[in-house]
Short mmCIF file of C-alpha atoms and ligand atoms in Angstrom, two decimals:
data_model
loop_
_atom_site.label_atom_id
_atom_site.label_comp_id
_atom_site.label_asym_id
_atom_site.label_seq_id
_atom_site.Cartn_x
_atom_site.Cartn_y
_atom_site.Cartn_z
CA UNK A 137 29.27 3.72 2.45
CA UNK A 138 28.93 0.94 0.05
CA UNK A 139 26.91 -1.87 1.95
CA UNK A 140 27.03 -5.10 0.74
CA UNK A 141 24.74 -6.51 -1.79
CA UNK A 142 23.01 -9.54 -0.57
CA UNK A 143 19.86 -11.42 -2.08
CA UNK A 144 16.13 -10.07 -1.25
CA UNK A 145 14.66 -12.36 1.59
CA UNK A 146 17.04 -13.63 3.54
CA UNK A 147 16.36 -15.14 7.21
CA UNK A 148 17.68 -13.38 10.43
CA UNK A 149 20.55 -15.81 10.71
CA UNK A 150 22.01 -15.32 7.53
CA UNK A 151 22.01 -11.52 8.13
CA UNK A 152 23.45 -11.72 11.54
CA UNK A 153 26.79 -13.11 9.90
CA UNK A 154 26.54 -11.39 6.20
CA UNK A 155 24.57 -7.83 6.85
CA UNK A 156 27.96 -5.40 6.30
CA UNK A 157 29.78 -2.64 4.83
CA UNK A 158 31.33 -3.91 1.45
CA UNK A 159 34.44 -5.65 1.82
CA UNK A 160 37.64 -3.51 1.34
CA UNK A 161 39.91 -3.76 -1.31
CA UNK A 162 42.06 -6.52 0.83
CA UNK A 163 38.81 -8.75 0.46
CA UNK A 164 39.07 -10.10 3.91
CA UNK A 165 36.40 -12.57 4.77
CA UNK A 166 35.93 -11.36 8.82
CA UNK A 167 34.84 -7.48 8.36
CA UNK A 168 37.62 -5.20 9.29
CA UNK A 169 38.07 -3.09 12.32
CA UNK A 170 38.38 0.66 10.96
CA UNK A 171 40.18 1.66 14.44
CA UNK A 172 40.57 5.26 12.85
CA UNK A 173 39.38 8.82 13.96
CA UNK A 174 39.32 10.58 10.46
CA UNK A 175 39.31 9.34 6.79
CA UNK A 176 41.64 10.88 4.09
CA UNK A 177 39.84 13.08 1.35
CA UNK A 178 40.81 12.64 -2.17
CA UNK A 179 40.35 16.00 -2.47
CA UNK A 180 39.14 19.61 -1.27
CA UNK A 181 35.82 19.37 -2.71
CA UNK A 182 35.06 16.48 -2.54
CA UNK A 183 35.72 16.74 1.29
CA UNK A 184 33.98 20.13 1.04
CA UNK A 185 30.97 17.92 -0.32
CA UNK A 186 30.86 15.00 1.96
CA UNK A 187 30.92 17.35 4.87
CA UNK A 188 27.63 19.47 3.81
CA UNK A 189 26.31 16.30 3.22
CA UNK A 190 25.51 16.35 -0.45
CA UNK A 191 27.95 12.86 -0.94
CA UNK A 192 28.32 9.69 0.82
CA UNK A 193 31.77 9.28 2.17
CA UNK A 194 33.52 8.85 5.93
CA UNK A 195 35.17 12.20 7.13
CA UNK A 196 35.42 11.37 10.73
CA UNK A 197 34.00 9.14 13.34
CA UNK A 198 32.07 11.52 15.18
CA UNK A 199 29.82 11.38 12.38
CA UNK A 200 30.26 8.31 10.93
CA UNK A 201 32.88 4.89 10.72
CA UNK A 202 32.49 1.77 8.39
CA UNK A 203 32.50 -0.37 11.51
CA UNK A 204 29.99 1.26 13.00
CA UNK A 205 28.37 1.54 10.10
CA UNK A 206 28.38 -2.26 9.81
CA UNK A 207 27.27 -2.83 13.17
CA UNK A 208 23.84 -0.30 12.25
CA UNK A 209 23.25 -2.28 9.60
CA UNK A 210 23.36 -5.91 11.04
CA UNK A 211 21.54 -4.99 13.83
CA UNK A 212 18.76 -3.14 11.83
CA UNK A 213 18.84 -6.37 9.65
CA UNK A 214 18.07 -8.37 12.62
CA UNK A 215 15.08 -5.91 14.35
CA UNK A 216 13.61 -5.29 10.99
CA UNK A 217 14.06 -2.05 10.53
CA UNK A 218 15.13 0.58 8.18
CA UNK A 219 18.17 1.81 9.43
CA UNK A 220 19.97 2.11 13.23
CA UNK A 221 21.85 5.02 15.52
CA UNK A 222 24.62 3.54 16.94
CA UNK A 223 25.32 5.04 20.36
CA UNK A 224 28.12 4.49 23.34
CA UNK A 225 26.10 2.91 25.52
CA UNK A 226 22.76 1.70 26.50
CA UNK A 227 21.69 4.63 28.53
CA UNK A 228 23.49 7.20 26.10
CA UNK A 229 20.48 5.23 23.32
CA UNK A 230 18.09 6.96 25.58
CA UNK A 231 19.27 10.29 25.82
CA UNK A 232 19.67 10.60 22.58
CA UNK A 233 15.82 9.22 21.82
CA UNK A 234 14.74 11.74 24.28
CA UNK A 235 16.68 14.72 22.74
CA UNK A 236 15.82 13.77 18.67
CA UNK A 237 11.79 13.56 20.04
CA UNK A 238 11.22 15.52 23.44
CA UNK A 239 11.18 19.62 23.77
CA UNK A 240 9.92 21.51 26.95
CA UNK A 241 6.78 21.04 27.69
CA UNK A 242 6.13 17.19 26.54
CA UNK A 243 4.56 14.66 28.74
CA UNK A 244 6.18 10.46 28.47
CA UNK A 245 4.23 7.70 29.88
CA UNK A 246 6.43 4.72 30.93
CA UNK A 247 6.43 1.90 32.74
CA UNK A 248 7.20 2.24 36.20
CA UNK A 249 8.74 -1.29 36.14
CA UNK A 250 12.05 -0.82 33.41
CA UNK A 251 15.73 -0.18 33.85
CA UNK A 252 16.77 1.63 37.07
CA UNK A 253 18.77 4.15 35.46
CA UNK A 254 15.95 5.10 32.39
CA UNK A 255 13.71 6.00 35.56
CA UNK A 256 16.13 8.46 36.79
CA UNK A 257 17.25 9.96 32.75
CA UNK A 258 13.58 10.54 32.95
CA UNK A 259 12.62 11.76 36.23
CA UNK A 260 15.37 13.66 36.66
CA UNK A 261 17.31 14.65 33.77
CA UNK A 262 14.72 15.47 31.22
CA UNK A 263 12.63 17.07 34.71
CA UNK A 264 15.44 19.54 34.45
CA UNK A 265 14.37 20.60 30.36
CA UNK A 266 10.68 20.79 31.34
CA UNK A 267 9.58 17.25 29.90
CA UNK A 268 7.39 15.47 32.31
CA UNK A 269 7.12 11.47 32.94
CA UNK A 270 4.11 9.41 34.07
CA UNK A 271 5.32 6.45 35.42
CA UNK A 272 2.28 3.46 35.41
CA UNK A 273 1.96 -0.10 35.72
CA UNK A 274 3.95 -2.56 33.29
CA UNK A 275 0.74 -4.69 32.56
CA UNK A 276 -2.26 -2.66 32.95
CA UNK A 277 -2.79 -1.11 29.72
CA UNK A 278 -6.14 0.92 31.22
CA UNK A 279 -3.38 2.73 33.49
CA UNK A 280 -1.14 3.70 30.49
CA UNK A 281 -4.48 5.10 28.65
CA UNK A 282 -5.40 6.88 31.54
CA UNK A 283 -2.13 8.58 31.96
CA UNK A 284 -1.89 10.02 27.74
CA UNK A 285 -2.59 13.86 27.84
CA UNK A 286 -2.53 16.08 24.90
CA UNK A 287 0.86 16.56 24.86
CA UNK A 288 2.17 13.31 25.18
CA UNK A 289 4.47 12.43 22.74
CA UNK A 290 5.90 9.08 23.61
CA UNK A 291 5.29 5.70 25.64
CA UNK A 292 8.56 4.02 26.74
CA UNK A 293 8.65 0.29 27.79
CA UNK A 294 10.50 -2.59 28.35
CA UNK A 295 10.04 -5.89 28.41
CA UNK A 296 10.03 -8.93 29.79
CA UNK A 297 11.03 -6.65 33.13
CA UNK A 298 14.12 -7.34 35.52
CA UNK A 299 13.84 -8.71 37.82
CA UNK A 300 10.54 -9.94 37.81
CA UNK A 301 9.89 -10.79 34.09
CA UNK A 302 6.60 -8.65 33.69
CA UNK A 303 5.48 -8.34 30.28
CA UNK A 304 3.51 -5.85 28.56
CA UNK A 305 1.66 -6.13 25.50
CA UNK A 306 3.94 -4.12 22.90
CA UNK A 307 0.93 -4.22 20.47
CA UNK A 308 -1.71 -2.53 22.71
CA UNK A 309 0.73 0.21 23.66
CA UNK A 310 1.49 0.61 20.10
CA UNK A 311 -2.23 0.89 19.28
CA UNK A 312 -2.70 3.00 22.35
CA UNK A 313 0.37 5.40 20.84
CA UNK A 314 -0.61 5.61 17.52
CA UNK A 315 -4.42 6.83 18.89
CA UNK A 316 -3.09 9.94 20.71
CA UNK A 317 -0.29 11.18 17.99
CA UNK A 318 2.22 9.49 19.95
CA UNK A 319 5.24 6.92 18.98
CA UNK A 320 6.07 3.99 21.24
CA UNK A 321 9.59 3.30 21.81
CA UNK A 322 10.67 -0.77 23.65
CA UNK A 323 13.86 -1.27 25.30
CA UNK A 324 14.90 -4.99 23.81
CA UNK A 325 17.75 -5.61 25.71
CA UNK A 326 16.22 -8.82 27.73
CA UNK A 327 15.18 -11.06 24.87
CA UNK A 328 17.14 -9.18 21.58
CA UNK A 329 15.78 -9.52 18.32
CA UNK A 330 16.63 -13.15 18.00
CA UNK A 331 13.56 -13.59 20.11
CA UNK A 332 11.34 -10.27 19.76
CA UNK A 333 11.17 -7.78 17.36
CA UNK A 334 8.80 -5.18 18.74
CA UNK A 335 8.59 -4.18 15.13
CA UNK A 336 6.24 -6.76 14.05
CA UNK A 337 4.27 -5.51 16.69
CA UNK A 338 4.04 -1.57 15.83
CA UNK A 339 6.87 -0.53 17.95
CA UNK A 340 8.27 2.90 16.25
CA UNK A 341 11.92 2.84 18.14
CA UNK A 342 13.35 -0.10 19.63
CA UNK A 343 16.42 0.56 22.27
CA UNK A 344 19.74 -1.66 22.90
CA UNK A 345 21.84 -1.75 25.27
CA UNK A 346 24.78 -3.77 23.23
CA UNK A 347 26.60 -4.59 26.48
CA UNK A 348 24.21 -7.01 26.92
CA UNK A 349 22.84 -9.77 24.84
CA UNK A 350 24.26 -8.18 21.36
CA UNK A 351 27.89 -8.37 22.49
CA UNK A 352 26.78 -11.31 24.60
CA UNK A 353 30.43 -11.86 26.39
CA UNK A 354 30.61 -9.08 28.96
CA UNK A 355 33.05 -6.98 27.09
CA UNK A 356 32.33 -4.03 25.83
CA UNK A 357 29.56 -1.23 26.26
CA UNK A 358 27.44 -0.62 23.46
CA UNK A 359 23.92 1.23 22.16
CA UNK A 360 21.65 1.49 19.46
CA UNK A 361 18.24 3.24 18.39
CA UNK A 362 16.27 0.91 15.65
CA UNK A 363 14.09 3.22 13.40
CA UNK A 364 13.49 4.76 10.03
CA UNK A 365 16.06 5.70 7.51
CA UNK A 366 14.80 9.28 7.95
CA UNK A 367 14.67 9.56 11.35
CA UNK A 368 17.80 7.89 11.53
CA UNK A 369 19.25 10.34 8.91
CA UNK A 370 17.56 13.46 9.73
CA UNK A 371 16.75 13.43 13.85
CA UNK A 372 19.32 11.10 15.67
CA UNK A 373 22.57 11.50 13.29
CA UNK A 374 22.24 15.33 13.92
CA UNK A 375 22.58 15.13 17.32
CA UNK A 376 25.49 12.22 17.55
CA UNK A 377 27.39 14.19 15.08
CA UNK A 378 27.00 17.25 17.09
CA UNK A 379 26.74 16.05 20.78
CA UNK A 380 28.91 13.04 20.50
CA UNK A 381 27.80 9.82 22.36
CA UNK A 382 28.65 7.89 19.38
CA UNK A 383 29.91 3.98 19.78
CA UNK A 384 33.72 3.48 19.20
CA UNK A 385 34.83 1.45 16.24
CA UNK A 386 36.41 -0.82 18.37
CA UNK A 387 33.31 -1.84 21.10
CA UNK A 388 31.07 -1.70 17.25
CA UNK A 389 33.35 -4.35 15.96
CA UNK A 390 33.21 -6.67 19.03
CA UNK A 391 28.98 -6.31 19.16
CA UNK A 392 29.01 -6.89 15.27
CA UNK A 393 30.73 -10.05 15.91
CA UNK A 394 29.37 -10.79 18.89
CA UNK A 395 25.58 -11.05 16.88
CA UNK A 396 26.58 -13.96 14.59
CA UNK A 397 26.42 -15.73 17.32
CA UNK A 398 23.29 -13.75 19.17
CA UNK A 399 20.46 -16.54 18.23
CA UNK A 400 21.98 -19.76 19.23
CA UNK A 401 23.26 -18.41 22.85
CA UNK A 402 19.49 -17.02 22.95
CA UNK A 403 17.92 -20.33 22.25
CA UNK A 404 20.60 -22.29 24.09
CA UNK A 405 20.52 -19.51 27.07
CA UNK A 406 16.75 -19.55 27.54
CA UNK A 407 16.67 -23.58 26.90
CA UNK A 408 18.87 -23.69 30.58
CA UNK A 409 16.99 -21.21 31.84
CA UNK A 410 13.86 -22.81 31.34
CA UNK A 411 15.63 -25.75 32.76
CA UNK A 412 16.69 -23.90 36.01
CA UNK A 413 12.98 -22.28 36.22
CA UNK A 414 11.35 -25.98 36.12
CA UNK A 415 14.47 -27.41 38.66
CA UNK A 416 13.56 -23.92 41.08
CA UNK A 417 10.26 -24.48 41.10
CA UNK A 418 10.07 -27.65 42.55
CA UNK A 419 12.67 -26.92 45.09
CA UNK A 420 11.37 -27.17 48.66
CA UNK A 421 13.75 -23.82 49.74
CA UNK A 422 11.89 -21.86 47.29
CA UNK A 423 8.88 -20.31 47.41
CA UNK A 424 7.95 -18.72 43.82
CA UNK A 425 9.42 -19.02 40.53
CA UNK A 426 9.50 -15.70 38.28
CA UNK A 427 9.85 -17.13 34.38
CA UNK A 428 7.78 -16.21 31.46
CA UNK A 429 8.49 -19.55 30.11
CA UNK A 430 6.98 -21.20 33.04
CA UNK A 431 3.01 -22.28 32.21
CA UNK A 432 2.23 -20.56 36.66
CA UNK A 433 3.85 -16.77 34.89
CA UNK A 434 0.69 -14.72 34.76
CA UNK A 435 1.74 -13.83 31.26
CA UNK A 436 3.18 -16.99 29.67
CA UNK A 437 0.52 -17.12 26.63
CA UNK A 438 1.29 -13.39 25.71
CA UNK A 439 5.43 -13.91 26.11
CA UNK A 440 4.94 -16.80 23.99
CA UNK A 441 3.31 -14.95 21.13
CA UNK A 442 5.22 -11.60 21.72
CA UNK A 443 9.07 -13.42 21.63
CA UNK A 444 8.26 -16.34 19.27
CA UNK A 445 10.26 -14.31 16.87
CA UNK A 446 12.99 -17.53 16.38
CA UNK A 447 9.62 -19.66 15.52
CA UNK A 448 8.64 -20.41 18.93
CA UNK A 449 8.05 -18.51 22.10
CA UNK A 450 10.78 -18.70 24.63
CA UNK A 451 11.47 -17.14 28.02
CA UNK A 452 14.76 -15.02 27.50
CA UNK A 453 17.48 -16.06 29.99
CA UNK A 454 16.68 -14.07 32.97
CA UNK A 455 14.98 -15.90 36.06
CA UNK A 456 14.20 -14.67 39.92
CA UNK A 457 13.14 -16.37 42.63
CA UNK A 458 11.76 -15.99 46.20
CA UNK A 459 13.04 -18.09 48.94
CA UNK A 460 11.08 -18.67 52.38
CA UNK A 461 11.35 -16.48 55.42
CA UNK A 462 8.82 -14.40 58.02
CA UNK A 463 10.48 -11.15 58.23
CA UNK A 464 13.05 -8.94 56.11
CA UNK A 465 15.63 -10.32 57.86
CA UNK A 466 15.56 -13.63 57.70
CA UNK A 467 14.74 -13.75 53.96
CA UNK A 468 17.57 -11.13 52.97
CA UNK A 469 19.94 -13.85 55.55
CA UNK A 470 18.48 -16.72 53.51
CA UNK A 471 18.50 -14.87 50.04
CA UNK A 472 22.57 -14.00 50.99
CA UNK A 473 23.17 -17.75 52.31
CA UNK A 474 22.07 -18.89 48.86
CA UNK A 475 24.03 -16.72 46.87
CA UNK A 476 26.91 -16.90 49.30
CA UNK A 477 27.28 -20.33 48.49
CA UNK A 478 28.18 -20.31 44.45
CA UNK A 479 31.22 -21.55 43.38
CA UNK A 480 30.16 -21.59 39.38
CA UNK A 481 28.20 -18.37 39.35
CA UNK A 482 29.46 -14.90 39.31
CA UNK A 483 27.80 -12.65 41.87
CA UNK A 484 27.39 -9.43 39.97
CA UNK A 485 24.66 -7.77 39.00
CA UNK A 486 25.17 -7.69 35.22
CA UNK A 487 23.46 -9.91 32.72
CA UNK A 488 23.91 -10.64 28.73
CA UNK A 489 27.37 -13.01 29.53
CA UNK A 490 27.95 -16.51 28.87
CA UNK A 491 28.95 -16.87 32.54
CA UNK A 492 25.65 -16.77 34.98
CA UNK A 493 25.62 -14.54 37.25
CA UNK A 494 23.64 -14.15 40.82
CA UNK A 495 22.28 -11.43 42.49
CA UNK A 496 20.22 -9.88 45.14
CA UNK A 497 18.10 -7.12 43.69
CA UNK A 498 16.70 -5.37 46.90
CA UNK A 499 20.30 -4.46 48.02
CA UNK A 500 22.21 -4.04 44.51
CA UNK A 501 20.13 -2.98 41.75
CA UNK A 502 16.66 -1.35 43.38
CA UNK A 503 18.83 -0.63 46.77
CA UNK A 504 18.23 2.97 46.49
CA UNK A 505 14.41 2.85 46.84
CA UNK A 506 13.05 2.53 49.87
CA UNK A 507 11.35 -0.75 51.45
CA UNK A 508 8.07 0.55 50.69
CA UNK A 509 8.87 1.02 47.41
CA UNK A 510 10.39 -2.25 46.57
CA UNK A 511 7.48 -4.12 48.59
CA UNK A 512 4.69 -2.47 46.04
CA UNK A 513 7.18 -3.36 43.04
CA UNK A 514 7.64 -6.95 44.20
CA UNK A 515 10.83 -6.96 44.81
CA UNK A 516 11.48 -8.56 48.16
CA UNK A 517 14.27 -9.34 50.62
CA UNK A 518 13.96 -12.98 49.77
CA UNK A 519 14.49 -12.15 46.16
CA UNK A 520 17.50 -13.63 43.76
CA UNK A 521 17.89 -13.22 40.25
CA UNK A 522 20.14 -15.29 37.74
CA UNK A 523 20.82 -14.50 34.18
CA UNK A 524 21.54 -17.73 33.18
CA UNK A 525 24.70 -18.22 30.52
CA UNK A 526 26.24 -21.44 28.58
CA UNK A 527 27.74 -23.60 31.76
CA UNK A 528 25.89 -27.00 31.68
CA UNK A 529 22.77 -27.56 33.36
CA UNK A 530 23.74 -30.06 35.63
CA UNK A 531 26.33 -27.59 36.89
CA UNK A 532 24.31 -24.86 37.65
CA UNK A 533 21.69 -27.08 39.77
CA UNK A 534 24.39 -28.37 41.54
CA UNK A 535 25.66 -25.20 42.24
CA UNK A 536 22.48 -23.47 43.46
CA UNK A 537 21.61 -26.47 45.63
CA UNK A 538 24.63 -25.88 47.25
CA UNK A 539 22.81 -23.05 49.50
CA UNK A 540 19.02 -23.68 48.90
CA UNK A 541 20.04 -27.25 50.21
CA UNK A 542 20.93 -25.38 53.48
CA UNK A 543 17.91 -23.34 53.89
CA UNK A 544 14.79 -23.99 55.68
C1 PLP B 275 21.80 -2.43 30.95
C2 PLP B 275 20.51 -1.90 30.47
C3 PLP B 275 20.39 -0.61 29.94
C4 PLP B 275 21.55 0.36 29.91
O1 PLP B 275 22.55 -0.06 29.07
P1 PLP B 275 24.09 0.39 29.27
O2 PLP B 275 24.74 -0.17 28.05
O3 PLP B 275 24.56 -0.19 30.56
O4 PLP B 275 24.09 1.88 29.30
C5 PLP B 275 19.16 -0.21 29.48
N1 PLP B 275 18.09 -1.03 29.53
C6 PLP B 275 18.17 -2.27 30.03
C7 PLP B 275 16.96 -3.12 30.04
C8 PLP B 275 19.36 -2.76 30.53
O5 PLP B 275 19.42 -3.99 31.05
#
């Protein structure tokens, strides 16, 4: 691979449209789509070569593609870091973390607050190989240091959480890592590098889920591991090239283009959801407002420091909100009257699209845990989240009001 030579200190938006593979010999000026499962050898030993290793060169796409390739480097470009794994999806980013650092016998502290499905990879799947999980609070450091045994070899978080925006303070955890002989991996799927590069603050791996924010459009599913060239090279590649959840030219193409436009739909994203937040708050059919851009979020002065990383802190796009009710019931009836009622929205539970979408958390995304559960995470019947997208303002109030008008 040939990448593209580009002058020394350039800013993030200039690399999130140049950072590449060199251009082919056809010089075209939008980088090409390699849709192509193996690569011609010019000849036996030099094939023989580039498949021990010893020479740089694409064999197949198992192992490696100049798309992909180009989509490792922008997005490494962007986070700050040496190099990136490329992955199929999201959750397939976390497997493949877990299998290039974990053996029997390890301990993980995480937060008990971050992506459904990362609870159960590491409750249950990695339960199976003998690696244990703590899972403790998102915010209370004390809790996380508490938890670190002896063999504890990583801390996994995520933040701001979903729903409820919780942050936690990437550079304590880091700290906290580094003191036991311990790495801490983020999950920056909410806010993206355009706003936080857990880099700066002594993150060691930083986890995407491209089907988000990265591709940004709702198309395609995508997944990356930020790190060192070495570990890159030497612990991740290994196992892609062997076990196979690499990312297909074709979704790495739409995600590479999909970045150069990543930090102006995350400024103008969280600018409406700010808006939204603001408009929510002072509606009389709500009861609490859940935005780390918000001045009332118990962690606004950290989220404003941690995801300043455009200049100035914003709030990522993702909002919830509690309406008003006495029981269960009538807040789930009130939480489904006001979602009911969209006609601009999408009611589905994914986020990371230009189009908002609406949903109720306690019976989509956390419906499999019990009411107990979901009380002592906050997450209530009378609970909506919106990932806000690019429709105008105006719009979107007038659609929300068109049910939390209704309600008591
Ligand atoms: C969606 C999501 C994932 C999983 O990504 P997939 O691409 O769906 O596998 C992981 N973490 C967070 C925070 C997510 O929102």
């Amino acid at each position: 691979m040939t990448v593209k030579s580009l002058p020394e200190g350039l800013h993030p938006d200039t690399l999130a449209v140049r950072a590449a593979v060199d251009k082919s010999q056809y010089g075209e000026n939008s980088e090409a789509l390699y849709l192509t499962s193996s690569f011609v050898q010019p000849d036996a030993a030099t094939a023989a070569r580039r498949f021990a290793m010893e020479e740089e060169g694409y064999t197949y796409t198992r192992v490696s593609n100049p798309t992909v390739s180009s989509m490792e480097l922008r997005l490494a470009a962007l986070e700050g870091t040496e190099a990136a794994m490329a992955t199929a999806t999201g959750m397939s980013a976390i497997l493949l973390l877990g299998m290039g650092l974990l053996k029997t016998g390890d301990h993980v502290v995480c937060s008990q607050s971050v992506f459904g499905s990362t609870i159960r990879l590491f409750a249950g799947e990695f339960s199976k190989f003998g690696i244990s999980t703590t899972f403790v609070s998102q915010t209370d450091v004390r809790q996380w240091q508490a938890a670190i045994r002896p063999n504890t070899k990583l801390l996994f978080a995520e933040t701001p959480t979903n729903p409820l925006t919780d942050i936690c303070d990437i550079q304590a955890l880091a700290d906290l890592a580094h003191n036991a002989g311990a790495v801490l991996a983020v999950d920056n799927c909410f806010c993206s590098p355009a706003l936080q590069q857990p880099k700066r603050f002594g993150a060691d791996f930083i986890i995407h889920s491209g089907t988000k924010y990265l591709d940004g459009q709702g198309r395609v599913m995508a997944g990356a591991i930020c790190c060192s060239q070495r570990d890159r090279d030497d612990v991740f590649m290994p196992i892609t090239r062997t076990a196979g959840m690499v990312l297909s030219p074709f979704n790495a193409w739409v995600v590479l283009k999909g970045m150069e436009t990543l930090s102006i739909r995350m400024q103008a994203q969280s600018e409406r959801a700010l808006a939204l937040a603001r408009w929510l708050e002072c509606h009389p059919a709500v009861k609490h407002v859940y935005y780390p851009g918000l001045t009332s979020h118990p962690q606004h002065a950290l989220a404003m420091r941690q995801q300043s990383a455009s200049g100035k802190g914003v709030g990522a796009p993702v909002l919830s909100f509690d309406v008003h009710g006495d029981t269960p019931e009538v807040l789930r009836r009130n939480a489904f009257a006001a979602i009911d009622a969209v006609r601009v929205c999408s009611i589905t539970t994914n986020l990371g699209d230009t189009k908002t979408t609406i949903c109720h958390p306690a019976s989509t995304s956390h419906g499999r845990m019990t009411e107990e559960q979901r009380q002592a995470a906050g997450i209530g019947q009378g609970l909506i989240r919106v990932a806000v997208g690019l429709e105008h303002i105006d719009d979107l109030k007038t659609d929300l009001a068109l049910g939390l008008d209704t309600l008591p």
